[in-house]
Amino acid sequence: MIPVQGVQNQTIAVLGLGRSGRATAAALTEGGADVVVWDDGADTRASAEAEGLTLRDLTRETAWEGVSALITSPGIPHLYPKPHPAIAMALRLGIPVDNDIGLFFRSFATRDWDSFDITPRVIAVTGSNGKSTTTALIHHILTEVGRPAQMGGNIGTGVLSLDPAQDGEVVVLELSSYQTDLARALTPDVAVFTNLSPDHLDRHHGMGGYFAAKRRLFAEGGPDRAVIGVDEIEGLYLADQLSEGPQDDRVIRVSSETKLDAFGWSVFAKKGFLSEYRKGRQVASIDLRAVTGLPGAHNHQNACAAYAACRAVGIPPREIEAAFHSFQGLPHRSQTVAEIGGVRWVNDSKATNVDSAEKALLAFKNIRWIAGGMGKEGGITSLVPHLGNVVKAYFIGHSARDFALEVGQSVDYEIFATIDEAVARAHAEAQSGETVLLAPAAASFDQFPNFEKRGEHFTALVQALKG
């Protein structure tokens, strides 16, 4: 746990008592604060009270007497579509509103650091797609090369549940737009922006607000190094805003589409090869084609971002390359779960929309594609131009017939009620050299509570095929 600094003898309110809210209350208490809490769920409130937490109905103005600050969980709206009533009350009363990320950045450094030989550092990763894989890959590389490291934030451990820093440690954080939008302190040593595509637009009142939330990670704290994916206009703009010119190597530009050889520092992937350039000269190259845990151009972008972040904290290229090869990928994200009779089985259950499914379909050849579930607005018509690698599609669940109508004659397909039936048929038909890919392009809620359970079920079915 990281005790929150600067709150001793203050009354601090915590709104939302999920994982991050409970951890925040504990860290504030450890820091000497008098903590009061509230949650909209009656069962959650009862559980919190049974654990000894002090409830106070923060939707009532009388509850705010003596309160110095409100710490809110990231899932609770603070601006759009409209603020939660408790947050609206705090805003009207002029009570500072923050979140656990803000508390982390103001509390992580301690006087103990004065005795360290190497100052701990924080790498923070944000973006629309790939941030979980990039975060996990950075942490994996650091661990493989022997650097003490922790991982948390929007992945794994909540930030205030991390351990206090060790000498020379690197903390790697995945930060969502919900988290960066509100945090009053954002001071990473290295900040990473992967890419931007439409997401959470109701929460941010459009793309401009969504990008602005991501941009705060770079604008508020001024990281020593900024790793910026420049394959979209927002990344190009952000890199330009942060640099004093093309040779400013405080900004490391990253691409999986474009050769970047005219900048002070850049990392890019072309035709499966990662290249690092410094001041117009190539200084390193890695063949990513044989890295099984990072298939496809989208993962090559993740590899470039992770490589750049690790280079920014002094990891040599050859050590990064070796760590790439031992990275198994994250569950449910282009995860190879087995090879049976020369057939590769890939679990990309996280591909719940057409953008993610498109990236998966472009990452492999000779695909037997399992897709379906609760289809989303717009269907999968936009995927039709990207089905050239698909040998056959196996559509499942609620939207199976809709998907079949949308692809028409562009690909051979068959319809199934369940994923079990699709896996069995794909196993019977797949030939050596092919890939059976679960990339649903749909939510899981017709048959599974979430994409993780869907992916776990697929993995179990595949493992059973091995006998």
JSON list of N, CA and C in Angstrom, two decimals, residues 35-99:
[
{"chain": "A", "resi": 35, "resn": "VAL", "atom": "N", "xyz": [-11.69, 9.26, 7.03]},
{"chain": "A", "resi": 35, "resn": "VAL", "atom": "CA", "xyz": [-12.32, 8.93, 5.76]},
{"chain": "A", "resi": 35, "resn": "VAL", "atom": "C", "xyz": [-13.80, 8.67, 5.93]},
{"chain": "A", "resi": 36, "resn": "VAL", "atom": "N", "xyz": [-14.61, 9.29, 5.08]},
{"chain": "A", "resi": 36, "resn": "VAL", "atom": "CA", "xyz": [-16.04, 8.98, 4.99]},
{"chain": "A", "resi": 36, "resn": "VAL", "atom": "C", "xyz": [-16.32, 8.50, 3.57]},
{"chain": "A", "resi": 37, "resn": "VAL", "atom": "N", "xyz": [-17.28, 7.60, 3.41]},
{"chain": "A", "resi": 37, "resn": "VAL", "atom": "CA", "xyz": [-17.46, 6.95, 2.11]},
{"chain": "A", "resi": 37, "resn": "VAL", "atom": "C", "xyz": [-18.93, 6.91, 1.73]},
{"chain": "A", "resi": 38, "resn": "TRP", "atom": "N", "xyz": [-19.16, 6.75, 0.41]},
{"chain": "A", "resi": 38, "resn": "TRP", "atom": "CA", "xyz": [-20.52, 6.57, -0.10]},
{"chain": "A", "resi": 38, "resn": "TRP", "atom": "C", "xyz": [-20.49, 5.78, -1.40]},
{"chain": "A", "resi": 39, "resn": "ASP", "atom": "N", "xyz": [-21.52, 4.99, -1.60]},
{"chain": "A", "resi": 39, "resn": "ASP", "atom": "CA", "xyz": [-21.70, 4.23, -2.83]},
{"chain": "A", "resi": 39, "resn": "ASP", "atom": "C", "xyz": [-23.20, 4.16, -3.11]},
{"chain": "A", "resi": 40, "resn": "ASP", "atom": "N", "xyz": [-23.57, 4.16, -4.38]},
{"chain": "A", "resi": 40, "resn": "ASP", "atom": "CA", "xyz": [-25.00, 4.12, -4.72]},
{"chain": "A", "resi": 40, "resn": "ASP", "atom": "C", "xyz": [-25.64, 2.78, -4.41]},
{"chain": "A", "resi": 41, "resn": "GLY", "atom": "N", "xyz": [-24.84, 1.73, -4.31]},
{"chain": "A", "resi": 41, "resn": "GLY", "atom": "CA", "xyz": [-25.40, 0.40, -4.06]},
{"chain": "A", "resi": 41, "resn": "GLY", "atom": "C", "xyz": [-25.60, 0.11, -2.58]},
{"chain": "A", "resi": 42, "resn": "ALA", "atom": "N", "xyz": [-26.82, -0.26, -2.21]},
{"chain": "A", "resi": 42, "resn": "ALA", "atom": "CA", "xyz": [-27.13, -0.52, -0.81]},
{"chain": "A", "resi": 42, "resn": "ALA", "atom": "C", "xyz": [-26.32, -1.69, -0.26]},
{"chain": "A", "resi": 43, "resn": "ASP", "atom": "N", "xyz": [-26.16, -2.76, -1.05]},
{"chain": "A", "resi": 43, "resn": "ASP", "atom": "CA", "xyz": [-25.39, -3.91, -0.58]},
{"chain": "A", "resi": 43, "resn": "ASP", "atom": "C", "xyz": [-23.92, -3.53, -0.37]},
{"chain": "A", "resi": 44, "resn": "THR", "atom": "N", "xyz": [-23.39, -2.71, -1.28]},
{"chain": "A", "resi": 44, "resn": "THR", "atom": "CA", "xyz": [-22.00, -2.28, -1.16]},
{"chain": "A", "resi": 44, "resn": "THR", "atom": "C", "xyz": [-21.81, -1.42, 0.09]},
{"chain": "A", "resi": 45, "resn": "ARG", "atom": "N", "xyz": [-22.78, -0.53, 0.34]},
{"chain": "A", "resi": 45, "resn": "ARG", "atom": "CA", "xyz": [-22.70, 0.30, 1.54]},
{"chain": "A", "resi": 45, "resn": "ARG", "atom": "C", "xyz": [-22.72, -0.56, 2.80]},
{"chain": "A", "resi": 46, "resn": "ALA", "atom": "N", "xyz": [-23.60, -1.54, 2.80]},
{"chain": "A", "resi": 46, "resn": "ALA", "atom": "CA", "xyz": [-23.70, -2.41, 3.98]},
{"chain": "A", "resi": 46, "resn": "ALA", "atom": "C", "xyz": [-22.40, -3.17, 4.21]},
{"chain": "A", "resi": 47, "resn": "SER", "atom": "N", "xyz": [-21.80, -3.65, 3.14]},
{"chain": "A", "resi": 47, "resn": "SER", "atom": "CA", "xyz": [-20.52, -4.36, 3.24]},
{"chain": "A", "resi": 47, "resn": "SER", "atom": "C", "xyz": [-19.43, -3.44, 3.77]},
{"chain": "A", "resi": 48, "resn": "ALA", "atom": "N", "xyz": [-19.40, -2.20, 3.26]},
{"chain": "A", "resi": 48, "resn": "ALA", "atom": "CA", "xyz": [-18.39, -1.24, 3.71]},
{"chain": "A", "resi": 48, "resn": "ALA", "atom": "C", "xyz": [-18.56, -0.91, 5.19]},
{"chain": "A", "resi": 49, "resn": "GLU", "atom": "N", "xyz": [-19.81, -0.73, 5.60]},
{"chain": "A", "resi": 49, "resn": "GLU", "atom": "CA", "xyz": [-20.07, -0.42, 7.01]},
{"chain": "A", "resi": 49, "resn": "GLU", "atom": "C", "xyz": [-19.67, -1.57, 7.91]},
{"chain": "A", "resi": 50, "resn": "ALA", "atom": "N", "xyz": [-19.90, -2.81, 7.43]},
{"chain": "A", "resi": 50, "resn": "ALA", "atom": "CA", "xyz": [-19.51, -3.99, 8.21]},
{"chain": "A", "resi": 50, "resn": "ALA", "atom": "C", "xyz": [-17.99, -4.08, 8.37]},
{"chain": "A", "resi": 51, "resn": "GLU", "atom": "N", "xyz": [-17.29, -3.50, 7.41]},
{"chain": "A", "resi": 51, "resn": "GLU", "atom": "CA", "xyz": [-15.82, -3.50, 7.48]},
{"chain": "A", "resi": 51, "resn": "GLU", "atom": "C", "xyz": [-15.27, -2.35, 8.31]},
{"chain": "A", "resi": 52, "resn": "GLY", "atom": "N", "xyz": [-16.15, -1.53, 8.85]},
{"chain": "A", "resi": 52, "resn": "GLY", "atom": "CA", "xyz": [-15.72, -0.45, 9.71]},
{"chain": "A", "resi": 52, "resn": "GLY", "atom": "C", "xyz": [-15.58, 0.90, 9.05]},
{"chain": "A", "resi": 53, "resn": "LEU", "atom": "N", "xyz": [-15.96, 1.02, 7.78]},
{"chain": "A", "resi": 53, "resn": "LEU", "atom": "CA", "xyz": [-15.90, 2.31, 7.10]},
{"chain": "A", "resi": 53, "resn": "LEU", "atom": "C", "xyz": [-17.09, 3.18, 7.52]},
{"chain": "A", "resi": 54, "resn": "THR", "atom": "N", "xyz": [-16.88, 4.48, 7.53]},
{"chain": "A", "resi": 54, "resn": "THR", "atom": "CA", "xyz": [-17.91, 5.43, 7.96]},
{"chain": "A", "resi": 54, "resn": "THR", "atom": "C", "xyz": [-18.71, 5.93, 6.77]},
{"chain": "A", "resi": 55, "resn": "LEU", "atom": "N", "xyz": [-20.00, 5.63, 6.75]},
{"chain": "A", "resi": 55, "resn": "LEU", "atom": "CA", "xyz": [-20.85, 6.05, 5.64]},
{"chain": "A", "resi": 55, "resn": "LEU", "atom": "C", "xyz": [-21.33, 7.48, 5.86]},
{"chain": "A", "resi": 56, "resn": "ARG", "atom": "N", "xyz": [-21.43, 8.20, 4.75]},
{"chain": "A", "resi": 56, "resn": "ARG", "atom": "CA", "xyz": [-22.02, 9.53, 4.78]},
{"chain": "A", "resi": 56, "resn": "ARG", "atom": "C", "xyz": [-22.66, 9.78, 3.42]},
{"chain": "A", "resi": 57, "resn": "ASP", "atom": "N", "xyz": [-23.93, 10.12, 3.40]},
{"chain": "A", "resi": 57, "resn": "ASP", "atom": "CA", "xyz": [-24.66, 10.30, 2.15]},
{"chain": "A", "resi": 57, "resn": "ASP", "atom": "C", "xyz": [-24.19, 11.60, 1.48]},
{"chain": "A", "resi": 58, "resn": "LEU", "atom": "N", "xyz": [-23.30, 11.45, 0.51]},
{"chain": "A", "resi": 58, "resn": "LEU", "atom": "CA", "xyz": [-22.66, 12.60, -0.12]},
{"chain": "A", "resi": 58, "resn": "LEU", "atom": "C", "xyz": [-23.57, 13.33, -1.10]},
{"chain": "A", "resi": 59, "resn": "THR", "atom": "N", "xyz": [-24.77, 12.82, -1.32]},
{"chain": "A", "resi": 59, "resn": "THR", "atom": "CA", "xyz": [-25.71, 13.55, -2.17]},
{"chain": "A", "resi": 59, "resn": "THR", "atom": "C", "xyz": [-26.44, 14.63, -1.38]},
{"chain": "A", "resi": 60, "resn": "ARG", "atom": "N", "xyz": [-26.24, 14.68, -0.06]},
{"chain": "A", "resi": 60, "resn": "ARG", "atom": "CA", "xyz": [-26.87, 15.68, 0.81]},
{"chain": "A", "resi": 60, "resn": "ARG", "atom": "C", "xyz": [-25.86, 16.77, 1.16]},
{"chain": "A", "resi": 61, "resn": "GLU", "atom": "N", "xyz": [-26.26, 18.01, 1.06]},
{"chain": "A", "resi": 61, "resn": "GLU", "atom": "CA", "xyz": [-25.34, 19.12, 1.32]},
{"chain": "A", "resi": 61, "resn": "GLU", "atom": "C", "xyz": [-24.81, 19.11, 2.75]},
{"chain": "A", "resi": 62, "resn": "THR", "atom": "N", "xyz": [-25.62, 18.64, 3.70]},
{"chain": "A", "resi": 62, "resn": "THR", "atom": "CA", "xyz": [-25.19, 18.61, 5.11]},
{"chain": "A", "resi": 62, "resn": "THR", "atom": "C", "xyz": [-24.05, 17.64, 5.34]},
{"chain": "A", "resi": 63, "resn": "ALA", "atom": "N", "xyz": [-23.83, 16.71, 4.38]},
{"chain": "A", "resi": 63, "resn": "ALA", "atom": "CA", "xyz": [-22.77, 15.72, 4.56]},
{"chain": "A", "resi": 63, "resn": "ALA", "atom": "C", "xyz": [-21.38, 16.31, 4.34]},
{"chain": "A", "resi": 64, "resn": "TRP", "atom": "N", "xyz": [-21.30, 17.51, 3.80]},
{"chain": "A", "resi": 64, "resn": "TRP", "atom": "CA", "xyz": [-20.01, 18.05, 3.36]},
{"chain": "A", "resi": 64, "resn": "TRP", "atom": "C", "xyz": [-19.31, 18.92, 4.40]},
{"chain": "A", "resi": 65, "resn": "GLU", "atom": "N", "xyz": [-19.93, 19.09, 5.55]},
{"chain": "A", "resi": 65, "resn": "GLU", "atom": "CA", "xyz": [-19.31, 19.93, 6.57]},
{"chain": "A", "resi": 65, "resn": "GLU", "atom": "C", "xyz": [-17.95, 19.35, 7.00]},
{"chain": "A", "resi": 66, "resn": "GLY", "atom": "N", "xyz": [-16.90, 20.15, 6.87]},
{"chain": "A", "resi": 66, "resn": "GLY", "atom": "CA", "xyz": [-15.57, 19.74, 7.28]},
{"chain": "A", "resi": 66, "resn": "GLY", "atom": "C", "xyz": [-14.81, 18.90, 6.28]},
{"chain": "A", "resi": 67, "resn": "VAL", "atom": "N", "xyz": [-15.43, 18.56, 5.13]},
{"chain": "A", "resi": 67, "resn": "VAL", "atom": "CA", "xyz": [-14.76, 17.71, 4.13]},
{"chain": "A", "resi": 67, "resn": "VAL", "atom": "C", "xyz": [-13.77, 18.54, 3.32]},
{"chain": "A", "resi": 68, "resn": "SER", "atom": "N", "xyz": [-12.52, 18.05, 3.22]},
{"chain": "A", "resi": 68, "resn": "SER", "atom": "CA", "xyz": [-11.46, 18.79, 2.52]},
{"chain": "A", "resi": 68, "resn": "SER", "atom": "C", "xyz": [-11.37, 18.44, 1.04]},
{"chain": "A", "resi": 69, "resn": "ALA", "atom": "N", "xyz": [-11.76, 17.21, 0.67]},
{"chain": "A", "resi": 69, "resn": "ALA", "atom": "CA", "xyz": [-11.64, 16.78, -0.73]},
{"chain": "A", "resi": 69, "resn": "ALA", "atom": "C", "xyz": [-12.53, 15.59, -0.97]},
{"chain": "A", "resi": 70, "resn": "LEU", "atom": "N", "xyz": [-12.90, 15.40, -2.25]},
{"chain": "A", "resi": 70, "resn": "LEU", "atom": "CA", "xyz": [-13.66, 14.23, -2.69]},
{"chain": "A", "resi": 70, "resn": "LEU", "atom": "C", "xyz": [-12.79, 13.43, -3.64]},
{"chain": "A", "resi": 71, "resn": "ILE", "atom": "N", "xyz": [-12.65, 12.13, -3.35]},
{"chain": "A", "resi": 71, "resn": "ILE", "atom": "CA", "xyz": [-11.91, 11.22, -4.24]},
{"chain": "A", "resi": 71, "resn": "ILE", "atom": "C", "xyz": [-12.93, 10.28, -4.86]},
{"chain": "A", "resi": 72, "resn": "THR", "atom": "N", "xyz": [-13.03, 10.29, -6.18]},
{"chain": "A", "resi": 72, "resn": "THR", "atom": "CA", "xyz": [-14.06, 9.52, -6.85]},
{"chain": "A", "resi": 72, "resn": "THR", "atom": "C", "xyz": [-13.46, 8.40, -7.69]},
{"chain": "A", "resi": 73, "resn": "SER", "atom": "N", "xyz": [-14.19, 7.32, -7.83]},
{"chain": "A", "resi": 73, "resn": "SER", "atom": "CA", "xyz": [-13.76, 6.20, -8.67]},
{"chain": "A", "resi": 73, "resn": "SER", "atom": "C", "xyz": [-13.89, 6.57, -10.14]},
{"chain": "A", "resi": 74, "resn": "PRO", "atom": "N", "xyz": [-13.04, 6.00, -11.01]},
{"chain": "A", "resi": 74, "resn": "PRO", "atom": "CA", "xyz": [-13.01, 6.43, -12.42]},
{"chain": "A", "resi": 74, "resn": "PRO", "atom": "C", "xyz": [-14.29, 6.17, -13.20]},
{"chain": "A", "resi": 75, "resn": "GLY", "atom": "N", "xyz": [-15.07, 5.16, -12.82]},
{"chain": "A", "resi": 75, "resn": "GLY", "atom": "CA", "xyz": [-16.26, 4.85, -13.58]},
{"chain": "A", "resi": 75, "resn": "GLY", "atom": "C", "xyz": [-17.43, 5.79, -13.35]},
{"chain": "A", "resi": 76, "resn": "ILE", "atom": "N", "xyz": [-17.28, 6.70, -12.39]},
{"chain": "A", "resi": 76, "resn": "ILE", "atom": "CA", "xyz": [-18.39, 7.59, -12.04]},
{"chain": "A", "resi": 76, "resn": "ILE", "atom": "C", "xyz": [-18.26, 8.90, -12.83]},
{"chain": "A", "resi": 77, "resn": "PRO", "atom": "N", "xyz": [-19.24, 9.29, -13.63]},
{"chain": "A", "resi": 77, "resn": "PRO", "atom": "CA", "xyz": [-19.14, 10.53, -14.43]},
{"chain": "A", "resi": 77, "resn": "PRO", "atom": "C", "xyz": [-18.97, 11.76, -13.55]},
{"chain": "A", "resi": 78, "resn": "HIS", "atom": "N", "xyz": [-18.02, 12.61, -13.95]},
{"chain": "A", "resi": 78, "resn": "HIS", "atom": "CA", "xyz": [-17.79, 13.84, -13.20]},
{"chain": "A", "resi": 78, "resn": "HIS", "atom": "C", "xyz": [-18.11, 15.09, -14.02]},
{"chain": "A", "resi": 79, "resn": "LEU", "atom": "N", "xyz": [-18.38, 14.91, -15.32]},
{"chain": "A", "resi": 79, "resn": "LEU", "atom": "CA", "xyz": [-18.70, 16.05, -16.18]},
{"chain": "A", "resi": 79, "resn": "LEU", "atom": "C", "xyz": [-19.78, 15.69, -17.18]},
{"chain": "A", "resi": 80, "resn": "TYR", "atom": "N", "xyz": [-19.50, 14.77, -18.09]},
{"chain": "A", "resi": 80, "resn": "TYR", "atom": "CA", "xyz": [-20.46, 14.31, -19.09]},
{"chain": "A", "resi": 80, "resn": "TYR", "atom": "C", "xyz": [-20.77, 12.83, -18.89]},
{"chain": "A", "resi": 81, "resn": "PRO", "atom": "N", "xyz": [-21.94, 12.34, -19.30]},
{"chain": "A", "resi": 81, "resn": "PRO", "atom": "CA", "xyz": [-23.10, 13.08, -19.79]},
{"chain": "A", "resi": 81, "resn": "PRO", "atom": "C", "xyz": [-23.64, 14.08, -18.77]},
{"chain": "A", "resi": 82, "resn": "LYS", "atom": "N", "xyz": [-23.52, 13.74, -17.47]},
{"chain": "A", "resi": 82, "resn": "LYS", "atom": "CA", "xyz": [-23.79, 14.72, -16.41]},
{"chain": "A", "resi": 82, "resn": "LYS", "atom": "C", "xyz": [-23.11, 14.21, -15.14]},
{"chain": "A", "resi": 83, "resn": "PRO", "atom": "N", "xyz": [-22.69, 15.11, -14.27]},
{"chain": "A", "resi": 83, "resn": "PRO", "atom": "CA", "xyz": [-21.97, 14.68, -13.07]},
{"chain": "A", "resi": 83, "resn": "PRO", "atom": "C", "xyz": [-22.87, 13.88, -12.13]},
{"chain": "A", "resi": 84, "resn": "HIS", "atom": "N", "xyz": [-22.27, 12.94, -11.45]},
{"chain": "A", "resi": 84, "resn": "HIS", "atom": "CA", "xyz": [-22.96, 12.26, -10.35]},
{"chain": "A", "resi": 84, "resn": "HIS", "atom": "C", "xyz": [-23.41, 13.31, -9.34]},
{"chain": "A", "resi": 85, "resn": "PRO", "atom": "N", "xyz": [-24.58, 13.16, -8.71]},
{"chain": "A", "resi": 85, "resn": "PRO", "atom": "CA", "xyz": [-25.07, 14.18, -7.78]},
{"chain": "A", "resi": 85, "resn": "PRO", "atom": "C", "xyz": [-24.07, 14.56, -6.69]},
{"chain": "A", "resi": 86, "resn": "ALA", "atom": "N", "xyz": [-23.31, 13.60, -6.18]},
{"chain": "A", "resi": 86, "resn": "ALA", "atom": "CA", "xyz": [-22.32, 13.93, -5.14]},
{"chain": "A", "resi": 86, "resn": "ALA", "atom": "C", "xyz": [-21.19, 14.79, -5.69]},
{"chain": "A", "resi": 87, "resn": "ILE", "atom": "N", "xyz": [-20.76, 14.48, -6.92]},
{"chain": "A", "resi": 87, "resn": "ILE", "atom": "CA", "xyz": [-19.70, 15.28, -7.53]},
{"chain": "A", "resi": 87, "resn": "ILE", "atom": "C", "xyz": [-20.23, 16.67, -7.86]},
{"chain": "A", "resi": 88, "resn": "ALA", "atom": "N", "xyz": [-21.45, 16.75, -8.36]},
{"chain": "A", "resi": 88, "resn": "ALA", "atom": "CA", "xyz": [-22.05, 18.06, -8.63]},
{"chain": "A", "resi": 88, "resn": "ALA", "atom": "C", "xyz": [-22.12, 18.90, -7.36]},
{"chain": "A", "resi": 89, "resn": "MET", "atom": "N", "xyz": [-22.45, 18.25, -6.24]},
{"chain": "A", "resi": 89, "resn": "MET", "atom": "CA", "xyz": [-22.50, 18.95, -4.96]},
{"chain": "A", "resi": 89, "resn": "MET", "atom": "C", "xyz": [-21.12, 19.47, -4.58]},
{"chain": "A", "resi": 90, "resn": "ALA", "atom": "N", "xyz": [-20.10, 18.65, -4.72]},
{"chain": "A", "resi": 90, "resn": "ALA", "atom": "CA", "xyz": [-18.73, 19.07, -4.40]},
{"chain": "A", "resi": 90, "resn": "ALA", "atom": "C", "xyz": [-18.30, 20.25, -5.26]},
{"chain": "A", "resi": 91, "resn": "LEU", "atom": "N", "xyz": [-18.64, 20.20, -6.54]},
{"chain": "A", "resi": 91, "resn": "LEU", "atom": "CA", "xyz": [-18.27, 21.30, -7.44]},
{"chain": "A", "resi": 91, "resn": "LEU", "atom": "C", "xyz": [-18.93, 22.60, -7.02]},
{"chain": "A", "resi": 92, "resn": "ARG", "atom": "N", "xyz": [-20.20, 22.52, -6.66]},
{"chain": "A", "resi": 92, "resn": "ARG", "atom": "CA", "xyz": [-20.92, 23.73, -6.24]},
{"chain": "A", "resi": 92, "resn": "ARG", "atom": "C", "xyz": [-20.34, 24.32, -4.96]},
{"chain": "A", "resi": 93, "resn": "LEU", "atom": "N", "xyz": [-19.85, 23.43, -4.08]},
{"chain": "A", "resi": 93, "resn": "LEU", "atom": "CA", "xyz": [-19.31, 23.88, -2.79]},
{"chain": "A", "resi": 93, "resn": "LEU", "atom": "C", "xyz": [-17.83, 24.24, -2.86]},
{"chain": "A", "resi": 94, "resn": "GLY", "atom": "N", "xyz": [-17.22, 24.01, -4.03]},
{"chain": "A", "resi": 94, "resn": "GLY", "atom": "CA", "xyz": [-15.80, 24.32, -4.18]},
{"chain": "A", "resi": 94, "resn": "GLY", "atom": "C", "xyz": [-14.89, 23.31, -3.52]},
{"chain": "A", "resi": 95, "resn": "ILE", "atom": "N", "xyz": [-15.37, 22.08, -3.29]},
{"chain": "A", "resi": 95, "resn": "ILE", "atom": "CA", "xyz": [-14.56, 21.03, -2.70]},
{"chain": "A", "resi": 95, "resn": "ILE", "atom": "C", "xyz": [-13.70, 20.40, -3.80]},
{"chain": "A", "resi": 96, "resn": "PRO", "atom": "N", "xyz": [-12.37, 20.34, -3.67]},
{"chain": "A", "resi": 96, "resn": "PRO", "atom": "CA", "xyz": [-11.54, 19.74, -4.71]},
{"chain": "A", "resi": 96, "resn": "PRO", "atom": "C", "xyz": [-11.92, 18.28, -4.97]},
{"chain": "A", "resi": 97, "resn": "VAL", "atom": "N", "xyz": [-12.03, 17.93, -6.26]},
{"chain": "A", "resi": 97, "resn": "VAL", "atom": "CA", "xyz": [-12.35, 16.56, -6.68]},
{"chain": "A", "resi": 97, "resn": "VAL", "atom": "C", "xyz": [-11.12, 15.95, -7.33]},
{"chain": "A", "resi": 98, "resn": "ASP", "atom": "N", "xyz": [-10.76, 14.76, -6.93]},
{"chain": "A", "resi": 98, "resn": "ASP", "atom": "CA", "xyz": [-9.57, 14.08, -7.45]},
{"chain": "A", "resi": 98, "resn": "ASP", "atom": "C", "xyz": [-9.88, 12.59, -7.57]},
{"chain": "A", "resi": 99, "resn": "ASN", "atom": "N", "xyz": [-8.89, 11.82, -8.00]},
{"chain": "A", "resi": 99, "resn": "ASN", "atom": "CA", "xyz": [-9.05, 10.36, -8.04]},
{"chain": "A", "resi": 99, "resn": "ASN", "atom": "C", "xyz": [-7.78, 9.70, -7.51]}
]
